[in-house]
């Protein structure tokens, strides 16, 4: 802990959990291992109803910090700005950034917190902050996210074997993805989000994979102009709507090739593409090999008999 760090608490917090990874483990393994050096936990803890919890770091620390509040209230002061933290919010603090934070005196917060480093840690924190407001993004409560956290702690408490360290930091990557891509982490087939126009039209693409959809049909479903819809879709996915739809078609084509004996022409027709040569060009552009070459590769995979129901798996 840096000398300039001020931490105040009163006799700990009942039910608290705290794990600090030894410096030797960080130096000799976590920062060097091909799996963990990308991103790894240095400290992790859980403070329930953390009365008098307070931390002040005038020069920051050389780790990134995430604090997830599930109950009660707290506050964060960073970059000369003070923000209040409520239940279902988390704060993300970049490394080497002066800050201080603490629990509300009347209704102290219950928090899950993690310090982390790694070669891609700064990039990950930027992704987390990208869609946040004042360093405190909102998160709907999800029991599965808490289970990921508890799984990390459970395995770290058993020691620092190479396998354990790789395992917990792979879980940590999943935990981080739940913060960055909460909509995907919370997605349920039973409760699709019809307010998300991009997700709504992607579901429509999946349901109509056997047809040829035009941009105007997709934008109509989204209730937006073609240009506005295309801009929103590309911003979220990185592709135009039609490019994305074609990728889904090729994905389905790979399944047909792997699991059936359908001819390439029949597969193209099943996907709503009458021009087999157009389909072949589309497939080859995305997969790097033609549909026929792909089938040969599938059939040549070790342990496969060359009959239907073949795959690389």
Short mmCIF file of N, CA and C in Angstrom, two decimals, residues 65-69 76 83-93 124-140 145 178-182:
data_model
loop_
_atom_site.label_atom_id
_atom_site.label_comp_id
_atom_site.label_asym_id
_atom_site.label_seq_id
_atom_site.Cartn_x
_atom_site.Cartn_y
_atom_site.Cartn_z
N UNK A 65 -9.22 0.42 -10.00
CA UNK A 65 -10.13 0.02 -8.92
C UNK A 65 -11.56 -0.01 -9.43
N UNK A 66 -12.27 -1.04 -9.02
CA UNK A 66 -13.71 -1.12 -9.26
C UNK A 66 -14.39 -1.38 -7.92
N UNK A 67 -15.41 -0.59 -7.62
CA UNK A 67 -16.19 -0.77 -6.39
C UNK A 67 -17.66 -0.86 -6.79
N UNK A 68 -18.29 -1.95 -6.46
CA UNK A 68 -19.68 -2.20 -6.83
C UNK A 68 -20.54 -2.15 -5.57
N UNK A 69 -21.45 -1.18 -5.53
CA UNK A 69 -22.31 -0.97 -4.37
C UNK A 69 -23.64 -1.71 -4.59
N UNK A 76 -17.74 9.30 -4.00
CA UNK A 76 -16.42 9.29 -4.61
C UNK A 76 -16.05 10.72 -4.99
N UNK A 83 -19.15 12.71 -6.49
CA UNK A 83 -20.38 12.07 -6.95
C UNK A 83 -20.90 11.14 -5.86
N UNK A 84 -22.21 11.08 -5.74
CA UNK A 84 -22.84 10.18 -4.77
C UNK A 84 -23.04 8.82 -5.43
N UNK A 85 -22.88 7.77 -4.63
CA UNK A 85 -23.00 6.40 -5.13
C UNK A 85 -24.17 5.72 -4.42
N UNK A 86 -25.07 5.16 -5.20
CA UNK A 86 -26.29 4.52 -4.69
C UNK A 86 -26.26 3.03 -4.98
N UNK A 87 -27.23 2.28 -4.44
CA UNK A 87 -27.30 0.84 -4.74
C UNK A 87 -27.39 0.59 -6.25
N UNK A 88 -26.76 -0.49 -6.69
CA UNK A 88 -26.72 -0.90 -8.10
C UNK A 88 -25.89 0.04 -8.96
N UNK A 89 -24.97 0.74 -8.34
CA UNK A 89 -24.00 1.55 -9.08
C UNK A 89 -22.61 1.06 -8.75
N UNK A 90 -21.67 1.23 -9.70
CA UNK A 90 -20.28 0.92 -9.37
C UNK A 90 -19.40 2.06 -9.83
N UNK A 91 -18.27 2.22 -9.15
CA UNK A 91 -17.34 3.28 -9.51
C UNK A 91 -16.07 2.63 -10.07
N UNK A 92 -15.52 3.26 -11.08
CA UNK A 92 -14.31 2.78 -11.72
C UNK A 92 -13.27 3.88 -11.64
N UNK A 93 -12.13 3.58 -11.03
CA UNK A 93 -11.10 4.58 -10.78
C UNK A 93 -9.83 4.18 -11.51
N UNK A 124 -9.28 -1.83 -20.86
CA UNK A 124 -10.54 -2.35 -20.30
C UNK A 124 -11.23 -1.28 -19.47
N UNK A 125 -10.47 -0.55 -18.67
CA UNK A 125 -11.09 0.50 -17.85
C UNK A 125 -11.69 1.59 -18.73
N UNK A 126 -11.04 1.90 -19.83
CA UNK A 126 -11.59 2.89 -20.77
C UNK A 126 -12.93 2.41 -21.33
N UNK A 127 -13.02 1.11 -21.63
CA UNK A 127 -14.29 0.56 -22.12
C UNK A 127 -15.37 0.69 -21.05
N UNK A 128 -15.00 0.44 -19.81
CA UNK A 128 -15.97 0.53 -18.71
C UNK A 128 -16.47 1.96 -18.57
N UNK A 129 -15.55 2.91 -18.67
CA UNK A 129 -15.92 4.32 -18.47
C UNK A 129 -16.58 4.94 -19.70
N UNK A 130 -16.45 4.30 -20.84
CA UNK A 130 -16.91 4.87 -22.10
C UNK A 130 -18.38 5.29 -22.04
N UNK A 131 -19.21 4.42 -21.51
CA UNK A 131 -20.65 4.71 -21.47
C UNK A 131 -21.14 5.11 -20.08
N UNK A 132 -20.20 5.46 -19.21
CA UNK A 132 -20.58 5.81 -17.85
C UNK A 132 -20.76 7.31 -17.70
N UNK A 133 -21.26 7.70 -16.57
CA UNK A 133 -21.45 9.11 -16.27
C UNK A 133 -20.83 9.40 -14.92
N UNK A 134 -19.85 10.29 -14.92
CA UNK A 134 -19.20 10.69 -13.67
C UNK A 134 -18.62 9.52 -12.89
N UNK A 135 -18.03 8.56 -13.60
CA UNK A 135 -17.32 7.44 -12.99
C UNK A 135 -18.22 6.47 -12.23
N UNK A 136 -19.54 6.57 -12.37
CA UNK A 136 -20.41 5.69 -11.59
C UNK A 136 -21.51 5.09 -12.47
N UNK A 137 -21.18 4.11 -13.29
CA UNK A 137 -22.20 3.47 -14.12
C UNK A 137 -23.23 2.74 -13.27
N UNK A 138 -24.43 2.62 -13.83
CA UNK A 138 -25.51 1.88 -13.15
C UNK A 138 -25.49 0.42 -13.59
N UNK A 139 -25.74 -0.49 -12.66
CA UNK A 139 -25.83 -1.91 -12.96
C UNK A 139 -27.09 -2.46 -12.31
N UNK A 140 -27.90 -3.15 -13.08
CA UNK A 140 -29.01 -3.86 -12.45
C UNK A 140 -28.44 -5.05 -11.70
N UNK A 145 -23.61 -12.35 -11.51
CA UNK A 145 -22.41 -11.52 -11.40
C UNK A 145 -21.78 -11.70 -10.01
N UNK A 178 -19.24 -8.47 -17.85
CA UNK A 178 -20.60 -8.23 -17.35
C UNK A 178 -20.82 -6.76 -17.02
N UNK A 179 -19.74 -6.04 -16.74
CA UNK A 179 -19.84 -4.60 -16.46
C UNK A 179 -19.90 -3.81 -17.76
N UNK A 180 -19.10 -4.24 -18.73
CA UNK A 180 -19.01 -3.49 -19.99
C UNK A 180 -20.21 -3.76 -20.88
N UNK A 181 -20.63 -5.01 -20.93
CA UNK A 181 -21.72 -5.42 -21.83
C UNK A 181 -22.88 -5.98 -21.02
N UNK A 182 -23.41 -5.16 -20.14
CA UNK A 182 -24.45 -5.61 -19.22
C UNK A 182 -25.68 -6.12 -19.94
#
